[in-house]
Amino acid sequence: MLEALLKSIADAEVVDALPFLAGAWSGDGPWAERAGPYVRRTVSRAPTALPAEIDQAVADARSYAPQVASLAPAARAAILQRASAAALAHRDQLATLLALELGKPLKDSRIEIERVASTFEVCAAEARRIDGETLPVAGWDTGVGNSAFTYRAPAGVALAITPFNAPANLLAHKLGASFAAGNTTLVKAPPQAPAISAAVVALLLDSGMPYQAVQLLHGGGDVGAALCAATEVDVISFTGSAATGAAVARAAGAKRLALELGGNAATIICEDADIEAAAKAAARTGYSNSGQSCISVQRVYVHRSLYTDFLDAFAAAVDKLVIGDPMDPATDIGSMVDDDAADRVVRWSAEAAELGATVLRGGTRNGATATPTIIAGPPAHASVVAHEVFGALVAVMPYDDFDTVLGECNASRYGLQAGLFTHDIKRIFTAWRRLEVGGLIVNGTSNFRLDHIPFGGVKDSGFGRESPRWLIDDYTVVKTLMLRGLSIWGERHDLTKENQ
């Protein structure tokens, strides 16, 4: 299948992203087309899963689970390692597909495929590290004469629901970690990126992943809801909006969940910060992938003494960004996922202006391409401050007091990551302790992530952590072995009688 996908990309043909069910690339549902938001033509198409196919897929997954669990960690690791090498070998073709399906600049698409390779490599390493414990059972009187052990066993059937903004790498995280843990996985691909999702699954299968370990289904929210509700599913990993995450939780019922949801990321620039460096970092990370990242720089709070200088430096850095064809290697800003997403940036910019803010740059769009937008001084109740923009827009606001600005950052219902520019260790520890976020990036913006470091949020940003090692905790269950009357610790309570 991978060869056919790559050939279609090379020949500039519409890519057929078939489902992968019960070991076969086939599906009988109605075809749904995906038009590239920049090229304005059909790039890929996929059959939508039928109810009977969903039922069969979850039934097959349950029957496959013991077989996948029996595969030794070393074997899983070797497959993931080969998949890592294959991702690098096909980087340019896969990056082209990303750019076509989503309008993501080629330079960023290449980085995402490189991250896929890195993520598979990390998953391989974590597969080798899965272990258990010898418990200190004899440390308490009631445990004397016994032994107890644990190991982390596969949960069984995992469901991975992936988003459109980083469909290749986030699928690598979810599917790679699930397989490393010894599960069979149902994958529900995003409708906006069916072909790149199929390509990542095909990459793993061509690298030796047994067909019993994965099934791929296409479709919208109804398909996802049916999969979430299936009693055969043991654990669900979902990345997407807070509203959809709540729907996933309702449909799932009493299942284990790892939810990575929305964000409204804040970055604080203190009076001792390097303004030029901070401005360049905010420009680079505020508009990458057209701001379509849950940790994209959205709110920047600058100490009032530096506010004007920062705005000047920030605007100058934004002016240097290249907007255009995602297939041009020089392009920094391609298109958003669709016209509606770009229109949201325009509408919220206009609303902020009506509330007294200044639109320094942007506030316009050309089709699905939103011009990088800078909003200076919006009030706290403006949509660009209060809600998740998920677009090519950064709001910049002055502050006077550090304690107060921490409260302003925490006013959001989201809490994924934050950035802080300062060299004051007291401020660093204070912010780390008080900011209601899952991660704090010091002397960098909120939009920084390493794939082998725990990543996730608090409040409406969800719970659980996405990186392979921490996902494996969610994808496994602790099983305990108790040996009564057999102790490796010793069986005596005292030596009194022998000492008399």
Short mmCIF file of C-alpha atoms in Angstrom, two decimals:
data_model
loop_
_atom_site.label_atom_id
_atom_site.label_comp_id
_atom_site.label_asym_id
_atom_site.label_seq_id
_atom_site.Cartn_x
_atom_site.Cartn_y
_atom_site.Cartn_z
CA MET A 1 0.00 0.00 0.00
CA LEU A 2 2.80 2.43 0.83
CA GLU A 3 4.27 2.02 -2.65
CA ALA A 4 0.88 2.83 -4.23
CA LEU A 5 0.47 5.91 -2.04
CA LEU A 6 3.95 7.18 -2.88
CA LYS A 7 3.38 6.59 -6.59
CA SER A 8 0.16 8.62 -6.52
CA ILE A 9 2.02 11.47 -4.83
CA ALA A 10 4.82 11.36 -7.40
CA ASP A 11 2.33 11.31 -10.28
CA ALA A 12 0.26 14.17 -8.78
CA GLU A 13 -2.80 11.94 -8.76
CA VAL A 14 -5.65 11.84 -6.26
CA VAL A 15 -4.48 9.56 -3.44
CA ASP A 16 -6.84 6.76 -2.50
CA ALA A 17 -6.60 6.33 1.28
CA LEU A 18 -8.19 2.96 1.87
CA PRO A 19 -9.13 1.65 5.31
CA PHE A 20 -7.09 -1.21 6.73
CA LEU A 21 -9.44 -3.81 8.22
CA ALA A 22 -8.76 -7.41 9.22
CA GLY A 23 -5.46 -7.43 7.36
CA ALA A 24 -6.75 -5.98 4.08
CA TRP A 25 -6.74 -2.52 2.49
CA SER A 26 -10.39 -2.29 1.56
CA GLY A 27 -13.66 -0.62 2.48
CA ASP A 28 -17.20 -0.50 1.13
CA GLY A 29 -18.38 2.85 2.47
CA PRO A 30 -19.09 6.02 0.46
CA TRP A 31 -16.03 7.94 -0.66
CA ALA A 32 -15.29 11.31 0.97
CA GLU A 33 -12.95 13.69 -0.85
CA ARG A 34 -10.38 15.99 0.70
CA ALA A 35 -9.60 19.20 -1.21
CA GLY A 36 -6.24 20.78 -0.44
CA PRO A 37 -6.91 24.21 1.14
CA TYR A 38 -4.19 25.88 -0.94
CA VAL A 39 -4.27 23.97 -4.23
CA ARG A 40 -8.09 24.04 -4.29
CA ARG A 41 -8.42 20.59 -5.84
CA THR A 42 -9.12 17.10 -4.58
CA VAL A 43 -5.90 15.71 -3.16
CA SER A 44 -7.12 12.53 -1.47
CA ARG A 45 -10.24 10.51 -0.86
CA ALA A 46 -11.24 7.77 1.56
CA PRO A 47 -14.20 5.42 2.12
CA THR A 48 -16.21 6.31 5.21
CA ALA A 49 -16.55 3.39 7.61
CA LEU A 50 -19.96 1.69 7.57
CA PRO A 51 -21.62 0.65 10.86
CA ALA A 52 -21.06 -3.03 10.01
CA GLU A 53 -17.36 -2.35 9.36
CA ILE A 54 -17.03 -0.58 12.71
CA ASP A 55 -18.65 -3.49 14.53
CA GLN A 56 -16.43 -6.00 12.76
CA ALA A 57 -13.30 -3.95 13.40
CA VAL A 58 -13.82 -3.77 17.16
CA ALA A 59 -14.73 -7.46 17.31
CA ASP A 60 -11.58 -8.36 15.37
CA ALA A 61 -9.48 -6.10 17.59
CA ARG A 62 -10.68 -7.94 20.68
CA SER A 63 -9.85 -11.31 19.13
CA TYR A 64 -6.42 -10.08 17.97
CA ALA A 65 -5.37 -8.64 21.35
CA PRO A 66 -3.87 -11.84 22.85
CA GLN A 67 -1.81 -12.47 19.72
CA VAL A 68 -0.31 -8.98 19.74
CA ALA A 69 0.37 -9.16 23.48
CA SER A 70 2.37 -12.35 22.94
CA LEU A 71 4.88 -10.53 20.71
CA ALA A 72 8.06 -9.96 22.73
CA PRO A 73 9.08 -6.35 23.48
CA ALA A 74 12.32 -6.86 21.57
CA ALA A 75 10.34 -7.80 18.45
CA ARG A 76 8.08 -4.76 18.81
CA ALA A 77 11.12 -2.54 19.26
CA ALA A 78 12.80 -3.89 16.13
CA ILE A 79 9.70 -3.15 14.04
CA LEU A 80 9.46 0.38 15.38
CA GLN A 81 13.15 0.94 14.70
CA ARG A 82 12.70 -0.14 11.07
CA ALA A 83 9.69 2.16 10.76
CA SER A 84 11.84 5.04 11.99
CA ALA A 85 14.37 4.43 9.24
CA ALA A 86 11.61 4.07 6.64
CA ALA A 87 10.06 7.40 7.62
CA LEU A 88 13.37 9.14 6.99
CA ALA A 89 13.83 7.30 3.70
CA HIS A 90 10.44 8.55 2.46
CA ARG A 91 10.55 11.96 4.14
CA ASP A 92 10.19 14.14 1.06
CA GLN A 93 7.26 12.23 -0.47
CA LEU A 94 5.38 12.10 2.83
CA ALA A 95 6.07 15.80 3.46
CA THR A 96 4.65 16.59 0.01
CA LEU A 97 1.46 14.74 0.92
CA LEU A 98 1.18 16.71 4.18
CA ALA A 99 1.63 19.99 2.32
CA LEU A 100 -1.00 19.09 -0.26
CA GLU A 101 -3.63 17.76 2.15
CA LEU A 102 -3.29 20.50 4.75
CA GLY A 103 -1.52 23.49 3.20
CA LYS A 104 1.32 23.05 5.69
CA PRO A 105 4.59 24.55 4.39
CA LEU A 106 6.98 21.99 2.99
CA LYS A 107 9.73 22.98 5.43
CA ASP A 108 7.42 22.31 8.40
CA SER A 109 6.06 19.13 6.81
CA ARG A 110 9.59 17.76 6.47
CA ILE A 111 10.22 18.50 10.13
CA GLU A 112 7.02 16.66 11.06
CA ILE A 113 8.12 13.53 9.19
CA GLU A 114 11.53 13.74 10.85
CA ARG A 115 9.67 13.86 14.15
CA VAL A 116 7.73 10.75 13.11
CA ALA A 117 11.05 8.97 12.70
CA SER A 118 12.26 10.24 16.08
CA THR A 119 9.00 9.26 17.77
CA PHE A 120 9.18 5.70 16.45
CA GLU A 121 12.77 5.50 17.68
CA VAL A 122 11.69 6.66 21.15
CA CYS A 123 8.82 4.15 21.12
CA ALA A 124 11.30 1.39 20.27
CA ALA A 125 13.47 2.37 23.23
CA GLU A 126 10.48 2.50 25.57
CA ALA A 127 9.30 -0.94 24.44
CA ARG A 128 12.61 -2.32 25.69
CA ARG A 129 12.18 -0.56 29.06
CA ILE A 130 8.75 -1.90 30.05
CA ASP A 131 9.23 -3.65 33.38
CA GLY A 132 7.74 -4.26 36.80
CA GLU A 133 8.67 -4.22 40.48
CA THR A 134 9.60 -6.50 43.32
CA LEU A 135 7.47 -5.08 46.12
CA PRO A 136 8.74 -4.67 49.72
CA VAL A 137 5.86 -6.77 51.03
CA ALA A 138 7.79 -8.03 54.04
CA GLY A 139 8.36 -4.50 55.32
CA TRP A 140 5.08 -4.77 57.21
CA ASP A 141 4.17 -7.47 59.74
CA THR A 142 1.18 -8.61 57.72
CA GLY A 143 3.41 -9.31 54.73
CA VAL A 144 6.07 -11.38 56.44
CA GLY A 145 6.45 -14.79 54.81
CA ASN A 146 5.12 -13.64 51.43
CA SER A 147 6.47 -12.21 48.18
CA ALA A 148 4.80 -9.84 45.67
CA PHE A 149 5.71 -8.65 42.18
CA THR A 150 4.18 -6.49 39.45
CA TYR A 151 4.55 -6.05 35.73
CA ARG A 152 2.94 -3.72 33.20
CA ALA A 153 0.61 -5.74 30.95
CA PRO A 154 -0.98 -4.51 27.70
CA ALA A 155 -4.39 -2.91 28.25
CA GLY A 156 -5.73 -4.92 25.29
CA VAL A 157 -7.55 -2.81 22.68
CA ALA A 158 -6.57 0.83 22.27
CA LEU A 159 -8.39 3.47 20.24
CA ALA A 160 -6.35 6.34 18.77
CA ILE A 161 -8.25 9.38 17.47
CA THR A 162 -5.89 11.83 15.81
CA PRO A 163 -6.22 15.51 14.79
CA PHE A 164 -5.49 17.28 11.51
CA ASN A 165 -2.85 19.75 12.65
CA ALA A 166 0.00 17.23 13.14
CA PRO A 167 -1.60 14.05 11.82
CA ALA A 168 1.56 12.11 11.07
CA ASN A 169 3.53 12.70 14.26
CA LEU A 170 0.57 12.46 16.63
CA LEU A 171 -0.43 9.19 15.01
CA ALA A 172 3.15 8.01 15.48
CA HIS A 173 2.88 8.89 19.18
CA LYS A 174 -0.42 7.12 19.74
CA LEU A 175 0.02 4.07 17.54
CA GLY A 176 3.74 3.70 18.20
CA ALA A 177 3.33 3.79 21.99
CA SER A 178 0.30 1.49 21.90
CA PHE A 179 2.19 -1.10 19.87
CA ALA A 180 5.26 -0.72 22.08
CA ALA A 181 3.00 -1.55 25.03
CA GLY A 182 1.71 -4.70 23.28
CA ASN A 183 -1.81 -3.59 22.33
CA THR A 184 -3.84 -3.89 19.19
CA THR A 185 -4.97 -0.44 18.04
CA LEU A 186 -7.98 0.98 16.26
CA VAL A 187 -7.08 4.22 14.47
CA LYS A 188 -9.72 6.79 13.53
CA ALA A 189 -8.05 9.19 11.08
CA PRO A 190 -9.00 12.88 10.76
CA PRO A 191 -11.20 13.57 7.70
CA GLN A 192 -8.82 16.36 6.67
CA ALA A 193 -5.79 14.04 6.48
CA PRO A 194 -6.84 10.53 5.42
CA ALA A 195 -3.92 9.88 3.08
CA ILE A 196 -1.05 10.81 5.41
CA SER A 197 -2.74 8.72 8.12
CA ALA A 198 -2.91 5.73 5.77
CA ALA A 199 0.73 6.32 4.82
CA VAL A 200 1.92 6.15 8.45
CA VAL A 201 -0.02 2.92 9.03
CA ALA A 202 1.37 1.46 5.79
CA LEU A 203 4.87 2.48 6.87
CA LEU A 204 4.55 0.40 10.03
CA LEU A 205 3.02 -2.58 8.24
CA ASP A 206 5.80 -2.57 5.65
CA SER A 207 8.28 -2.51 8.54
CA GLY A 208 6.90 -5.75 9.93
CA MET A 209 4.02 -4.75 12.20
CA PRO A 210 1.60 -7.72 12.19
CA TYR A 211 -1.77 -6.93 10.67
CA GLN A 212 -3.43 -7.92 13.94
CA ALA A 213 -1.83 -4.89 15.64
CA VAL A 214 -3.69 -2.14 13.77
CA GLN A 215 -6.91 -1.30 11.97
CA LEU A 216 -7.53 2.03 10.26
CA LEU A 217 -10.96 3.57 9.79
CA HIS A 218 -12.00 6.82 8.11
CA GLY A 219 -14.95 9.05 8.83
CA GLY A 220 -16.30 11.87 10.96
CA GLY A 221 -17.60 12.28 14.47
CA ASP A 222 -20.21 9.54 14.17
CA VAL A 223 -17.51 6.97 13.42
CA GLY A 224 -15.44 8.21 16.35
CA ALA A 225 -18.43 8.11 18.70
CA ALA A 226 -19.26 4.53 17.74
CA LEU A 227 -15.69 3.43 18.34
CA CYS A 228 -15.54 5.23 21.71
CA ALA A 229 -18.74 3.52 22.85
CA ALA A 230 -17.60 0.03 21.85
CA THR A 231 -17.26 -2.24 24.88
CA GLU A 232 -14.31 -4.00 23.23
CA VAL A 233 -12.16 -0.85 23.59
CA ASP A 234 -10.09 -0.67 26.79
CA VAL A 235 -8.29 2.67 26.48
CA ILE A 236 -8.75 5.78 24.33
CA SER A 237 -6.15 8.37 23.36
CA PHE A 238 -7.69 11.47 21.79
CA THR A 239 -6.24 14.77 20.61
CA GLY A 240 -8.59 17.55 19.56
CA SER A 241 -10.86 20.29 20.83
CA ALA A 242 -12.17 20.48 24.39
CA ALA A 243 -15.76 20.17 23.16
CA THR A 244 -15.00 17.01 21.20
CA GLY A 245 -12.95 15.66 24.10
CA ALA A 246 -15.98 16.02 26.36
CA ALA A 247 -18.06 14.14 23.77
CA VAL A 248 -15.42 11.40 23.67
CA ALA A 249 -15.58 11.05 27.45
CA ARG A 250 -19.39 10.85 27.41
CA ALA A 251 -19.41 8.21 24.69
CA ALA A 252 -16.58 6.23 26.27
CA GLY A 253 -18.12 5.79 29.68
CA ALA A 254 -15.95 3.89 32.16
CA LYS A 255 -12.83 3.54 30.02
CA ARG A 256 -9.28 4.72 30.52
CA LEU A 257 -8.76 8.04 28.76
CA ALA A 258 -5.78 10.17 27.71
CA LEU A 259 -7.13 13.48 26.41
CA GLU A 260 -4.92 16.20 24.92
CA LEU A 261 -7.31 19.04 24.22
CA GLY A 262 -7.27 22.75 23.43
CA GLY A 263 -5.04 25.56 24.57
CA ASN A 264 -4.76 29.32 24.88
CA ALA A 265 -1.06 29.56 25.50
CA ALA A 266 0.52 32.55 27.20
CA THR A 267 4.12 33.74 27.08
CA ILE A 268 5.43 36.26 29.62
CA ILE A 269 8.31 38.61 28.77
CA CYS A 270 9.92 40.11 31.87
CA GLU A 271 11.90 43.34 32.08
CA ASP A 272 15.25 41.47 32.08
CA ALA A 273 14.46 39.59 28.84
CA ASP A 274 16.37 39.81 25.56
CA ILE A 275 13.73 41.63 23.52
CA GLU A 276 15.15 40.82 20.09
CA ALA A 277 15.45 37.13 20.87
CA ALA A 278 11.98 37.00 22.41
CA ALA A 279 10.42 38.82 19.44
CA LYS A 280 12.04 36.52 16.90
CA ALA A 281 11.00 33.42 18.84
CA ALA A 282 7.41 34.65 19.17
CA ALA A 283 7.21 35.43 15.44
CA ARG A 284 8.65 32.05 14.48
CA THR A 285 6.47 30.00 16.81
CA GLY A 286 3.33 32.12 16.83
CA TYR A 287 2.62 31.51 13.15
CA SER A 288 4.17 28.12 12.41
CA ASN A 289 1.52 25.87 10.85
CA SER A 290 -0.56 29.08 10.64
CA GLY A 291 -0.98 28.98 14.41
CA GLN A 292 -2.81 25.65 14.25
CA SER A 293 -1.23 24.16 17.33
CA CYS A 294 -2.65 23.79 20.82
CA ILE A 295 0.53 25.37 22.21
CA SER A 296 0.89 28.07 19.55
CA VAL A 297 1.80 31.49 20.94
CA GLN A 298 -1.54 33.25 21.35
CA ARG A 299 -1.20 35.61 24.32
CA VAL A 300 2.03 37.53 24.92
CA TYR A 301 2.30 39.60 28.10
CA VAL A 302 5.18 42.11 28.00
CA HIS A 303 6.40 44.23 30.91
CA ARG A 304 5.21 47.75 30.24
CA SER A 305 8.76 49.14 30.22
CA LEU A 306 9.50 46.97 27.16
CA TYR A 307 6.07 46.94 25.53
CA THR A 308 6.67 49.43 22.70
CA ASP A 309 10.12 48.10 21.90
CA PHE A 310 8.80 44.54 21.81
CA LEU A 311 5.93 45.44 19.49
CA ASP A 312 8.35 47.11 17.08
CA ALA A 313 10.74 44.15 17.12
CA PHE A 314 7.91 41.62 16.89
CA ALA A 315 6.25 43.37 13.93
CA ALA A 316 9.60 43.58 12.14
CA ALA A 317 10.17 39.84 12.64
CA VAL A 318 6.65 38.99 11.43
CA ASP A 319 7.18 41.14 8.32
CA LYS A 320 10.05 38.85 7.33
CA LEU A 321 7.87 35.73 7.25
CA VAL A 322 7.24 34.42 3.74
CA ILE A 323 3.57 33.79 2.90
CA GLY A 324 2.72 31.67 -0.11
CA ASP A 325 2.67 28.27 -1.78
CA PRO A 326 3.21 25.49 0.80
CA MET A 327 5.17 23.56 -1.84
CA ASP A 328 7.78 26.33 -2.05
CA PRO A 329 10.64 25.46 0.34
CA ALA A 330 11.00 29.16 1.19
CA THR A 331 7.42 29.51 2.46
CA ASP A 332 6.91 30.07 6.19
CA ILE A 333 3.13 30.56 6.18
CA GLY A 334 0.91 28.35 4.04
CA SER A 335 -2.83 27.99 4.39
CA MET A 336 -5.05 27.03 7.27
CA VAL A 337 -7.08 23.85 7.20
CA ASP A 338 -10.04 25.50 5.44
CA ASP A 339 -11.68 28.84 4.64
CA ASP A 340 -13.78 28.82 7.80
CA ALA A 341 -10.68 28.58 9.99
CA ALA A 342 -9.08 31.54 8.22
CA ASP A 343 -12.32 33.50 8.48
CA ARG A 344 -12.32 33.03 12.25
CA VAL A 345 -9.01 34.92 12.45
CA VAL A 346 -10.50 37.77 10.41
CA ARG A 347 -13.72 37.96 12.45
CA TRP A 348 -11.99 37.86 15.82
CA SER A 349 -9.50 40.51 14.68
CA ALA A 350 -12.37 42.82 13.74
CA GLU A 351 -14.06 42.17 17.08
CA ALA A 352 -10.85 43.06 18.96
CA ALA A 353 -10.58 46.33 16.98
CA GLU A 354 -14.16 47.21 17.92
CA LEU A 355 -13.24 46.68 21.57
CA GLY A 356 -10.36 49.15 21.34
CA ALA A 357 -7.39 47.01 20.30
CA THR A 358 -5.02 47.91 17.48
CA VAL A 359 -4.59 45.53 14.55
CA LEU A 360 -0.89 46.10 13.83
CA ARG A 361 -0.61 43.47 11.12
CA GLY A 362 -2.97 41.19 9.23
CA GLY A 363 -6.62 40.77 9.99
CA THR A 364 -7.21 39.65 6.41
CA ARG A 365 -7.24 36.43 4.45
CA ASN A 366 -6.86 35.13 0.92
CA GLY A 367 -8.91 31.97 0.68
CA ALA A 368 -7.71 29.67 3.44
CA THR A 369 -4.52 31.68 3.98
CA ALA A 370 -4.78 34.00 6.96
CA THR A 371 -2.31 36.88 6.96
CA PRO A 372 -0.16 36.75 10.12
CA THR A 373 -2.09 38.97 12.51
CA ILE A 374 -0.85 41.03 15.48
CA ILE A 375 -3.43 42.45 17.90
CA ALA A 376 -2.03 45.02 20.33
CA GLY A 377 -3.77 45.76 23.62
CA PRO A 378 -7.02 43.76 23.41
CA PRO A 379 -9.17 43.64 26.57
CA ALA A 380 -9.35 40.43 28.57
CA HIS A 381 -12.87 39.65 27.37
CA ALA A 382 -11.99 39.84 23.65
CA SER A 383 -12.22 36.49 21.88
CA VAL A 384 -8.54 36.67 20.90
CA VAL A 385 -7.69 36.64 24.63
CA ALA A 386 -10.51 34.64 26.19
CA HIS A 387 -10.82 31.79 23.69
CA GLU A 388 -8.57 29.51 21.64
CA VAL A 389 -7.87 31.13 18.26
CA PHE A 390 -6.06 28.12 16.76
CA GLY A 391 -4.95 30.38 13.93
CA ALA A 392 -2.38 32.84 12.64
CA LEU A 393 -2.96 35.48 15.33
CA VAL A 394 -0.96 36.70 18.33
CA ALA A 395 -2.33 39.14 20.92
CA VAL A 396 0.22 41.33 22.77
CA MET A 397 -0.62 43.03 26.06
CA PRO A 398 1.36 45.06 28.61
CA TYR A 399 1.62 44.19 32.31
CA ASP A 400 3.04 45.94 35.37
CA ASP A 401 3.19 43.36 38.15
CA PHE A 402 4.51 39.80 37.89
CA ASP A 403 2.09 38.30 40.40
CA THR A 404 -0.83 39.95 38.61
CA VAL A 405 0.20 38.69 35.18
CA LEU A 406 0.39 35.13 36.49
CA GLY A 407 -3.25 35.50 37.47
CA GLU A 408 -4.11 36.84 34.01
CA CYS A 409 -2.46 33.81 32.43
CA ASN A 410 -4.44 31.51 34.71
CA ALA A 411 -7.74 33.21 33.85
CA SER A 412 -8.03 30.96 30.79
CA ARG A 413 -10.01 27.73 31.09
CA TYR A 414 -7.09 26.04 29.33
CA GLY A 415 -3.75 25.06 30.81
CA LEU A 416 -1.40 23.29 28.40
CA GLN A 417 1.94 25.13 28.22
CA ALA A 418 3.33 28.60 28.91
CA GLY A 419 6.51 30.47 28.02
CA LEU A 420 8.61 32.73 30.23
CA PHE A 421 11.50 35.01 29.23
CA THR A 422 13.60 35.90 32.28
CA HIS A 423 16.90 35.11 33.99
CA ASP A 424 15.48 35.55 37.50
CA ILE A 425 15.45 32.11 39.14
CA LYS A 426 12.93 33.26 41.76
CA ARG A 427 10.47 34.24 39.03
CA ILE A 428 11.11 30.95 37.24
CA PHE A 429 10.26 28.86 40.29
CA THR A 430 7.30 31.08 41.19
CA ALA A 431 5.86 30.74 37.68
CA TRP A 432 6.50 26.99 37.59
CA ARG A 433 4.64 26.60 40.87
CA ARG A 434 1.75 29.00 40.26
CA LEU A 435 0.95 28.78 36.55
CA GLU A 436 -1.89 26.33 35.92
CA VAL A 437 -0.25 24.52 33.01
CA GLY A 438 1.26 21.15 32.26
CA GLY A 439 4.59 22.59 31.15
CA LEU A 440 6.61 25.82 31.39
CA ILE A 441 9.22 26.75 28.76
CA VAL A 442 11.85 29.15 30.12
CA ASN A 443 13.55 31.55 27.69
CA GLY A 444 11.36 30.15 24.96
CA THR A 445 7.73 30.50 23.97
CA SER A 446 4.89 28.16 24.83
CA ASN A 447 5.26 26.54 21.40
CA PHE A 448 8.15 24.17 22.06
CA ARG A 449 7.99 20.44 22.45
CA LEU A 450 10.36 17.49 22.60
CA ASP A 451 8.72 14.22 21.66
CA HIS A 452 10.40 12.23 24.44
CA ILE A 453 9.36 14.66 27.23
CA PRO A 454 5.95 14.47 28.98
CA PHE A 455 3.39 16.67 27.24
CA GLY A 456 -0.14 17.42 28.37
CA GLY A 457 -2.25 19.86 30.29
CA VAL A 458 -4.64 20.63 33.12
CA LYS A 459 -8.13 22.13 33.31
CA ASP A 460 -9.87 22.05 29.91
CA SER A 461 -6.61 21.11 28.20
CA GLY A 462 -7.22 17.52 29.26
CA PHE A 463 -5.32 14.92 31.27
CA GLY A 464 -2.72 12.26 30.66
CA ARG A 465 0.62 12.80 28.97
CA GLU A 466 1.29 12.23 25.27
CA SER A 467 4.95 11.29 24.98
CA PRO A 468 5.68 7.57 24.49
CA ARG A 469 6.92 6.69 27.98
CA TRP A 470 3.93 8.35 29.66
CA LEU A 471 1.45 7.11 27.08
CA ILE A 472 2.66 3.58 27.78
CA ASP A 473 1.54 4.09 31.39
CA ASP A 474 -1.97 4.74 30.05
CA TYR A 475 -1.75 1.89 27.55
CA THR A 476 -0.80 -0.71 30.16
CA VAL A 477 -2.24 -2.05 33.40
CA VAL A 478 -0.34 -3.05 36.52
CA LYS A 479 -0.76 -6.75 37.29
CA THR A 480 0.26 -8.10 40.70
CA LEU A 481 1.56 -11.56 41.60
CA MET A 482 1.32 -12.59 45.27
CA LEU A 483 3.17 -15.68 46.54
CA ARG A 484 1.79 -16.69 49.93
CA GLY A 485 3.99 -18.67 52.25
CA LEU A 486 7.00 -18.16 50.00
CA SER A 487 9.30 -15.26 50.77
CA ILE A 488 12.49 -13.94 49.26
CA TRP A 489 12.80 -11.57 52.23
CA GLY A 490 12.95 -13.94 55.18
CA GLU A 491 10.11 -15.38 57.24
CA ARG A 492 10.96 -14.75 60.88
CA HIS A 493 9.49 -12.00 63.06
CA ASP A 494 12.33 -12.20 65.61
CA LEU A 495 15.26 -14.32 66.81
CA THR A 496 14.34 -14.12 70.53
CA LYS A 497 13.99 -17.84 71.09
CA GLU A 498 17.28 -18.66 69.40
CA ASN A 499 19.06 -16.01 71.45
CA GLN A 500 17.82 -17.36 74.83
#
